[in-house]
Amino acid sequence: MSSLVPPFTLETATQKVRLAEDGWNSRDPERVSLVYTPESRWRNRAEFITGRPEIVAFLTRKWAKELDYRLIKEIWAFTDNRIAVRFAYEWHDDSGNWFRSYGNENWEFDAAGLMQRRFACINDLPIRESERKYHWPLGRRPDDHPGLTELGL
């Protein structure tokens, strides 16, 4: 893991993105929070979050609402200690309404490779269940499952 610290290369930035995707697909707020600095600052849509306890609370609320959550992230750009990603995730609410949420994130890391800033812009698109593209079992996306570009997203 020590090689996944700034300054990033294309290889290490790409690995960092996949590890983030894997973490979020675990839907484990405590596990996910550990890749952020203790005082990490987020903007997620219109919500401002500071620190691991707030991250855990936010993710707990998120995954209680966004059921059967499956996410794909793709690197967009990187430099020194920053990575930009685009992503899409599919989920449904407790009434069975499906959505695909599209977004972009900007990440900034400290010298130890922990994320200290995360800025996310996200839009939700209602979809029919028949329009879903993510059908792997809950958890980590299989290595042979297409990414965003291959899915035309």
Tab-separated table of N, CA, C and O in Angstrom, residues 12-107:
chain	number	residue	atom	x	y	z
A	12	THR	N	-0.500	4.199	-10.083
A	12	THR	CA	-0.917	4.286	-8.682
A	12	THR	C	-2.245	5.042	-8.534
A	12	THR	O	-3.061	4.682	-7.680
A	13	ALA	N	-2.488	6.042	-9.367
A	13	ALA	CA	-3.768	6.758	-9.319
A	13	ALA	C	-4.909	5.823	-9.726
A	13	ALA	O	-5.974	5.825	-9.100
A	14	THR	N	-4.687	5.011	-10.755
A	14	THR	CA	-5.701	4.053	-11.199
A	14	THR	C	-5.976	3.027	-10.102
A	14	THR	O	-7.134	2.667	-9.846
A	15	GLN	N	-4.927	2.560	-9.435
A	15	GLN	CA	-5.108	1.612	-8.327
A	15	GLN	C	-5.887	2.261	-7.188
A	15	GLN	O	-6.752	1.621	-6.568
A	16	LYS	N	-5.592	3.511	-6.895
A	16	LYS	CA	-6.277	4.232	-5.824
A	16	LYS	C	-7.776	4.341	-6.133
A	16	LYS	O	-8.608	4.163	-5.236
A	17	VAL	N	-8.115	4.594	-7.395
A	17	VAL	CA	-9.514	4.702	-7.794
A	17	VAL	C	-10.222	3.360	-7.608
A	17	VAL	O	-11.329	3.300	-7.069
A	18	ARG	N	-9.582	2.275	-8.027
A	18	ARG	CA	-10.215	0.958	-7.885
A	18	ARG	C	-10.380	0.580	-6.406
A	18	ARG	O	-11.405	0.022	-6.003
A	19	LEU	N	-9.398	0.885	-5.585
A	19	LEU	CA	-9.530	0.600	-4.153
A	19	LEU	C	-10.678	1.407	-3.536
A	19	LEU	O	-11.408	0.898	-2.675
A	20	ALA	N	-10.841	2.640	-3.976
A	20	ALA	CA	-11.960	3.450	-3.484
A	20	ALA	C	-13.289	2.830	-3.912
A	20	ALA	O	-14.223	2.713	-3.109
A	21	GLU	N	-13.377	2.419	-5.166
A	21	GLU	CA	-14.590	1.757	-5.657
A	21	GLU	C	-14.883	0.509	-4.824
A	21	GLU	O	-16.015	0.295	-4.370
A	22	ASP	N	-13.870	-0.308	-4.612
A	22	ASP	CA	-14.051	-1.540	-3.833
A	22	ASP	C	-14.545	-1.222	-2.422
A	22	ASP	O	-15.438	-1.904	-1.898
A	23	GLY	N	-13.954	-0.213	-1.811
A	23	GLY	CA	-14.373	0.163	-0.460
A	23	GLY	C	-15.831	0.582	-0.415
A	23	GLY	O	-16.604	0.102	0.420
A	24	TRP	N	-16.222	1.464	-1.325
A	24	TRP	CA	-17.613	1.930	-1.326
A	24	TRP	C	-18.572	0.788	-1.641
A	24	TRP	O	-19.675	0.741	-1.101
A	25	ASN	N	-18.166	-0.134	-2.504
A	25	ASN	CA	-19.039	-1.270	-2.807
A	25	ASN	C	-19.181	-2.228	-1.628
A	25	ASN	O	-20.096	-3.049	-1.606
A	26	SER	N	-18.315	-2.123	-0.634
A	26	SER	CA	-18.471	-2.929	0.580
A	26	SER	C	-19.667	-2.441	1.395
A	26	SER	O	-20.208	-3.191	2.198
A	27	ARG	N	-20.035	-1.175	1.209
A	27	ARG	CA	-21.109	-0.528	1.959
A	27	ARG	C	-20.874	-0.643	3.472
A	27	ARG	O	-21.800	-0.789	4.242
A	28	ASP	N	-19.602	-0.548	3.858
A	28	ASP	CA	-19.207	-0.614	5.266
A	28	ASP	C	-18.668	0.765	5.664
A	28	ASP	O	-17.508	1.088	5.374
A	29	PRO	N	-19.498	1.612	6.299
A	29	PRO	CA	-19.082	2.979	6.609
A	29	PRO	C	-17.792	3.071	7.420
A	29	PRO	O	-16.968	3.949	7.157
A	30	GLU	N	-17.609	2.210	8.391
A	30	GLU	CA	-16.390	2.247	9.209
A	30	GLU	C	-15.163	1.959	8.357
A	30	GLU	O	-14.154	2.671	8.459
A	31	ARG	N	-15.234	0.924	7.527
A	31	ARG	CA	-14.103	0.560	6.656
A	31	ARG	C	-13.790	1.702	5.703
A	31	ARG	O	-12.630	2.087	5.537
A	32	VAL	N	-14.816	2.253	5.082
A	32	VAL	CA	-14.616	3.329	4.109
A	32	VAL	C	-13.975	4.543	4.779
A	32	VAL	O	-13.076	5.171	4.222
A	33	SER	N	-14.404	4.865	5.997
A	33	SER	CA	-13.916	6.076	6.662
A	33	SER	C	-12.409	6.045	6.916
A	33	SER	O	-11.782	7.104	7.016
A	34	LEU	N	-11.826	4.867	6.995
A	34	LEU	CA	-10.410	4.750	7.346
A	34	LEU	C	-9.451	5.208	6.252
A	34	LEU	O	-8.267	5.400	6.522
A	35	VAL	N	-9.935	5.405	5.023
A	35	VAL	CA	-9.051	5.887	3.955
A	35	VAL	C	-9.035	7.421	3.888
A	35	VAL	O	-8.371	7.996	3.034
A	36	TYR	N	-9.768	8.052	4.810
A	36	TYR	CA	-9.823	9.508	4.890
A	36	TYR	C	-9.064	9.961	6.130
A	36	TYR	O	-8.999	9.248	7.133
A	37	THR	N	-8.501	11.164	6.084
A	37	THR	CA	-7.835	11.698	7.263
A	37	THR	C	-8.886	11.885	8.378
A	37	THR	O	-10.077	12.052	8.080
A	38	PRO	N	-8.448	11.875	9.636
A	38	PRO	CA	-9.412	12.070	10.728
A	38	PRO	C	-10.201	13.370	10.610
A	38	PRO	O	-11.347	13.441	11.067
A	39	GLU	N	-9.620	14.385	9.973
A	39	GLU	CA	-10.315	15.673	9.811
A	39	GLU	C	-10.711	15.948	8.353
A	39	GLU	O	-10.948	17.091	7.967
A	40	SER	N	-10.832	14.895	7.559
A	40	SER	CA	-11.184	15.022	6.140
A	40	SER	C	-12.417	15.912	5.956
A	40	SER	O	-13.350	15.880	6.751
A	41	ARG	N	-12.377	16.705	4.879
A	41	ARG	CA	-13.485	17.619	4.571
A	41	ARG	C	-14.101	17.202	3.239
A	41	ARG	O	-13.391	16.995	2.265
A	42	TRP	N	-15.422	17.114	3.240
A	42	TRP	CA	-16.179	16.724	2.049
A	42	TRP	C	-17.217	17.783	1.701
A	42	TRP	O	-17.746	18.467	2.577
A	43	ARG	N	-17.512	17.841	0.416
A	43	ARG	CA	-18.780	18.396	-0.063
A	43	ARG	C	-19.372	17.295	-0.892
A	43	ARG	O	-18.795	16.855	-1.879
A	44	ASN	N	-20.524	16.797	-0.484
A	44	ASN	CA	-21.229	15.746	-1.208
A	44	ASN	C	-22.596	16.311	-1.582
A	44	ASN	O	-23.425	16.537	-0.696
A	45	ARG	N	-22.784	16.591	-2.859
A	45	ARG	CA	-23.957	17.320	-3.320
A	45	ARG	C	-23.955	18.663	-2.582
A	45	ARG	O	-23.020	19.417	-2.717
A	46	ALA	N	-24.983	18.925	-1.762
A	46	ALA	CA	-25.053	20.185	-1.014
A	46	ALA	C	-24.774	19.984	0.466
A	46	ALA	O	-25.045	20.866	1.273
A	47	GLU	N	-24.210	18.847	0.828
A	47	GLU	CA	-23.921	18.542	2.227
A	47	GLU	C	-22.426	18.695	2.497
A	47	GLU	O	-21.605	18.234	1.719
A	48	PHE	N	-22.109	19.325	3.615
A	48	PHE	CA	-20.720	19.529	4.006
A	48	PHE	C	-20.427	18.650	5.214
A	48	PHE	O	-21.157	18.685	6.207
A	49	ILE	N	-19.357	17.870	5.136
A	49	ILE	CA	-19.035	16.842	6.116
A	49	ILE	C	-17.589	17.056	6.540
A	49	ILE	O	-16.719	17.296	5.696
A	50	THR	N	-17.323	16.928	7.828
A	50	THR	CA	-15.964	17.073	8.335
A	50	THR	C	-15.669	15.950	9.328
A	50	THR	O	-16.394	15.792	10.318
A	51	GLY	N	-14.616	15.193	9.054
A	51	GLY	CA	-14.130	14.187	9.985
A	51	GLY	C	-14.772	12.823	9.830
A	51	GLY	O	-15.861	12.683	9.285
A	52	ARG	N	-14.053	11.824	10.319
A	52	ARG	CA	-14.502	10.439	10.191
A	52	ARG	C	-15.855	10.149	10.823
A	52	ARG	O	-16.663	9.437	10.214
A	53	PRO	N	-16.149	10.653	12.031
A	53	PRO	CA	-17.481	10.364	12.594
A	53	PRO	C	-18.620	10.860	11.690
A	53	PRO	O	-19.626	10.161	11.524
A	54	GLU	N	-18.462	12.041	11.107
A	54	GLU	CA	-19.491	12.552	10.197
A	54	GLU	C	-19.538	11.732	8.911
A	54	GLU	O	-20.610	11.542	8.331
A	55	ILE	N	-18.377	11.253	8.434
A	55	ILE	CA	-18.344	10.396	7.245
A	55	ILE	C	-19.118	9.110	7.525
A	55	ILE	O	-19.954	8.685	6.718
A	56	VAL	N	-18.864	8.491	8.665
A	56	VAL	CA	-19.566	7.250	9.021
A	56	VAL	C	-21.073	7.497	9.107
A	56	VAL	O	-21.867	6.708	8.574
A	57	ALA	N	-21.473	8.580	9.757
A	57	ALA	CA	-22.902	8.891	9.876
A	57	ALA	C	-23.526	9.123	8.504
A	57	ALA	O	-24.625	8.617	8.211
A	58	PHE	N	-22.833	9.876	7.647
A	58	PHE	CA	-23.333	10.140	6.310
A	58	PHE	C	-23.504	8.840	5.517
A	58	PHE	O	-24.548	8.593	4.909
A	59	LEU	N	-22.467	7.999	5.505
A	59	LEU	CA	-22.534	6.762	4.730
A	59	LEU	C	-23.577	5.796	5.289
A	59	LEU	O	-24.237	5.079	4.521
A	60	THR	N	-23.749	5.779	6.586
A	60	THR	CA	-24.788	4.939	7.193
A	60	THR	C	-26.162	5.367	6.687
A	60	THR	O	-26.983	4.525	6.297
A	61	ARG	N	-26.433	6.669	6.689
A	61	ARG	CA	-27.708	7.194	6.160
A	61	ARG	C	-27.846	6.879	4.678
A	61	ARG	O	-28.909	6.463	4.216
A	62	LYS	N	-26.756	7.090	3.936
A	62	LYS	CA	-26.777	6.892	2.487
A	62	LYS	C	-27.186	5.470	2.136
A	62	LYS	O	-28.087	5.246	1.329
A	63	TRP	N	-26.501	4.495	2.745
A	63	TRP	CA	-26.750	3.107	2.359
A	63	TRP	C	-28.006	2.517	2.993
A	63	TRP	O	-28.466	1.465	2.592
A	64	ALA	N	-28.608	3.216	3.953
A	64	ALA	CA	-29.925	2.820	4.449
A	64	ALA	C	-31.003	3.234	3.446
A	64	ALA	O	-32.048	2.603	3.353
A	65	LYS	N	-30.722	4.278	2.673
A	65	LYS	CA	-31.666	4.784	1.669
A	65	LYS	C	-31.406	4.184	0.284
A	65	LYS	O	-32.340	3.830	-0.430
A	66	GLU	N	-30.130	4.086	-0.096
A	66	GLU	CA	-29.752	3.629	-1.436
A	66	GLU	C	-29.481	2.133	-1.378
A	66	GLU	O	-28.369	1.683	-1.130
A	67	LEU	N	-30.531	1.345	-1.615
A	67	LEU	CA	-30.480	-0.109	-1.455
A	67	LEU	C	-29.890	-0.782	-2.686
A	67	LEU	O	-30.030	-0.284	-3.810
A	68	ASP	N	-29.255	-1.931	-2.475
A	68	ASP	CA	-28.605	-2.706	-3.553
A	68	ASP	C	-27.634	-1.842	-4.353
A	68	ASP	O	-27.513	-1.959	-5.573
A	69	TYR	N	-26.906	-0.996	-3.653
A	69	TYR	CA	-25.953	-0.035	-4.203
A	69	TYR	C	-24.790	-0.764	-4.879
A	69	TYR	O	-24.154	-1.627	-4.280
A	70	ARG	N	-24.544	-0.401	-6.140
A	70	ARG	CA	-23.397	-0.909	-6.894
A	70	ARG	C	-22.780	0.272	-7.635
A	70	ARG	O	-23.477	1.017	-8.305
A	71	LEU	N	-21.448	0.401	-7.552
A	71	LEU	CA	-20.731	1.589	-8.021
A	71	LEU	C	-19.596	1.208	-8.959
A	71	LEU	O	-18.913	0.199	-8.736
A	72	ILE	N	-19.398	2.031	-9.979
A	72	ILE	CA	-18.201	1.949	-10.819
A	72	ILE	C	-17.571	3.337	-10.854
A	72	ILE	O	-18.251	4.335	-11.117
A	73	LYS	N	-16.255	3.401	-10.587
A	73	LYS	CA	-15.488	4.639	-10.669
A	73	LYS	C	-14.465	4.497	-11.789
A	73	LYS	O	-13.985	3.404	-12.058
A	74	GLU	N	-14.127	5.603	-12.409
A	74	GLU	CA	-13.119	5.609	-13.474
A	74	GLU	C	-12.262	6.862	-13.325
A	74	GLU	O	-12.794	7.958	-13.114
A	75	ILE	N	-10.962	6.687	-13.436
A	75	ILE	CA	-10.061	7.834	-13.340
A	75	ILE	C	-10.325	8.783	-14.502
A	75	ILE	O	-10.591	8.358	-15.634
A	76	TRP	N	-10.280	10.069	-14.206
A	76	TRP	CA	-10.452	11.081	-15.242
A	76	TRP	C	-9.134	11.826	-15.460
A	76	TRP	O	-8.709	12.032	-16.578
A	77	ALA	N	-8.491	12.208	-14.357
A	77	ALA	CA	-7.221	12.934	-14.440
A	77	ALA	C	-6.527	12.834	-13.086
A	77	ALA	O	-7.157	12.493	-12.083
A	78	PHE	N	-5.226	13.136	-13.077
A	78	PHE	CA	-4.483	13.126	-11.817
A	78	PHE	C	-3.274	14.035	-11.939
A	78	PHE	O	-2.819	14.357	-13.032
A	79	THR	N	-2.764	14.431	-10.796
A	79	THR	CA	-1.510	15.163	-10.681
A	79	THR	C	-1.013	14.995	-9.260
A	79	THR	O	-1.804	14.711	-8.369
A	80	ASP	N	0.244	15.116	-9.039
A	80	ASP	CA	0.873	15.050	-7.716
A	80	ASP	C	0.012	14.372	-6.646
A	80	ASP	O	0.046	13.177	-6.484
A	81	ASN	N	-0.792	15.153	-5.895
A	81	ASN	CA	-1.574	14.591	-4.795
A	81	ASN	C	-3.082	14.706	-5.027
A	81	ASN	O	-3.862	14.633	-4.080
A	82	ARG	N	-3.490	14.846	-6.283
A	82	ARG	CA	-4.916	14.990	-6.603
A	82	ARG	C	-5.325	13.999	-7.689
A	82	ARG	O	-4.551	13.716	-8.603
A	83	ILE	N	-6.561	13.522	-7.546
A	83	ILE	CA	-7.149	12.613	-8.541
A	83	ILE	C	-8.574	13.083	-8.806
A	83	ILE	O	-9.308	13.412	-7.867
A	84	ALA	N	-8.963	13.100	-10.073
A	84	ALA	CA	-10.342	13.377	-10.465
A	84	ALA	C	-10.931	12.089	-11.037
A	84	ALA	O	-10.268	11.398	-11.817
A	85	VAL	N	-12.153	11.784	-10.619
A	85	VAL	CA	-12.821	10.579	-11.107
A	85	VAL	C	-14.219	10.934	-11.581
A	85	VAL	O	-14.795	11.949	-11.194
A	86	ARG	N	-14.717	10.066	-12.432
A	86	ARG	CA	-16.138	10.101	-12.763
A	86	ARG	C	-16.702	8.772	-12.308
A	86	ARG	O	-15.969	7.781	-12.209
A	87	PHE	N	-17.969	8.741	-12.004
A	87	PHE	CA	-18.557	7.513	-11.482
A	87	PHE	C	-20.032	7.444	-11.827
A	87	PHE	O	-20.654	8.441	-12.199
A	88	ALA	N	-20.572	6.249	-11.707
A	88	ALA	CA	-22.012	6.025	-11.793
A	88	ALA	C	-22.332	4.861	-10.874
A	88	ALA	O	-21.574	3.896	-10.792
A	89	TYR	N	-23.426	4.985	-10.161
A	89	TYR	CA	-23.875	3.880	-9.321
A	89	TYR	C	-25.366	3.673	-9.507
A	89	TYR	O	-26.098	4.591	-9.867
A	90	GLU	N	-25.791	2.444	-9.296
A	90	GLU	CA	-27.198	2.079	-9.396
A	90	GLU	C	-27.694	1.669	-8.020
A	90	GLU	O	-26.970	1.064	-7.230
A	91	TRP	N	-28.946	2.002	-7.752
A	91	TRP	CA	-29.563	1.700	-6.468
A	91	TRP	C	-31.068	1.827	-6.607
A	91	TRP	O	-31.563	2.328	-7.605
A	92	HIS	N	-31.782	1.325	-5.597
A	92	HIS	CA	-33.224	1.535	-5.560
A	92	HIS	C	-33.636	1.980	-4.163
A	92	HIS	O	-32.926	1.737	-3.182
A	93	ASP	N	-34.782	2.641	-4.110
A	93	ASP	CA	-35.302	3.082	-2.813
A	93	ASP	C	-36.194	1.995	-2.223
A	93	ASP	O	-36.377	0.926	-2.826
A	94	ASP	N	-36.768	2.270	-1.060
A	94	ASP	CA	-37.576	1.250	-0.390
A	94	ASP	C	-38.927	1.008	-1.051
A	94	ASP	O	-39.658	0.107	-0.660
A	95	SER	N	-39.243	1.789	-2.087
A	95	SER	CA	-40.455	1.556	-2.877
A	95	SER	C	-40.158	0.800	-4.167
A	95	SER	O	-41.056	0.590	-4.974
A	96	GLY	N	-38.879	0.442	-4.386
A	96	GLY	CA	-38.512	-0.307	-5.581
A	96	GLY	C	-38.219	0.549	-6.802
A	96	GLY	O	-38.084	0.032	-7.902
A	97	ASN	N	-38.115	1.869	-6.622
A	97	ASN	CA	-37.775	2.769	-7.724
A	97	ASN	C	-36.266	2.749	-7.926
A	97	ASN	O	-35.518	3.011	-6.992
A	98	TRP	N	-35.840	2.466	-9.159
A	98	TRP	CA	-34.412	2.375	-9.479
A	98	TRP	C	-33.874	3.707	-9.979
A	98	TRP	O	-34.591	4.477	-10.637
A	99	PHE	N	-32.583	3.927	-9.704
A	99	PHE	CA	-31.892	5.138	-10.122
A	99	PHE	C	-30.483	4.781	-10.567
A	99	PHE	O	-29.895	3.814	-10.085
A	100	ARG	N	-29.964	5.581	-11.488
A	100	ARG	CA	-28.530	5.580	-11.778
A	100	ARG	C	-28.053	6.982	-11.439
A	100	ARG	O	-28.563	7.970	-11.972
A	101	SER	N	-27.111	7.058	-10.538
A	101	SER	CA	-26.572	8.343	-10.095
A	101	SER	C	-25.214	8.539	-10.755
A	101	SER	O	-24.345	7.665	-10.665
A	102	TYR	N	-25.066	9.670	-11.440
A	102	TYR	CA	-23.841	10.004	-12.162
A	102	TYR	C	-23.120	11.119	-11.428
A	102	TYR	O	-23.768	12.017	-10.891
A	103	GLY	N	-21.796	11.079	-11.450
A	103	GLY	CA	-21.103	12.168	-10.799
A	103	GLY	C	-19.631	12.251	-11.104
A	103	GLY	O	-19.062	11.422	-11.827
A	104	ASN	N	-19.044	13.287	-10.540
A	104	ASN	CA	-17.608	13.556	-10.619
A	104	ASN	C	-17.125	13.864	-9.216
A	104	ASN	O	-17.843	14.471	-8.425
A	105	GLU	N	-15.905	13.439	-8.936
A	105	GLU	CA	-15.293	13.727	-7.649
A	105	GLU	C	-13.895	14.271	-7.872
A	105	GLU	O	-13.193	13.827	-8.783
A	106	ASN	N	-13.516	15.195	-7.017
A	106	ASN	CA	-12.142	15.680	-6.960
A	106	ASN	C	-11.603	15.300	-5.596
A	106	ASN	O	-12.232	15.585	-4.573
A	107	TRP	N	-10.439	14.641	-5.589
A	107	TRP	CA	-9.839	14.139	-4.361
A	107	TRP	C	-8.482	14.797	-4.153
A	107	TRP	O	-7.726	14.973	-5.102
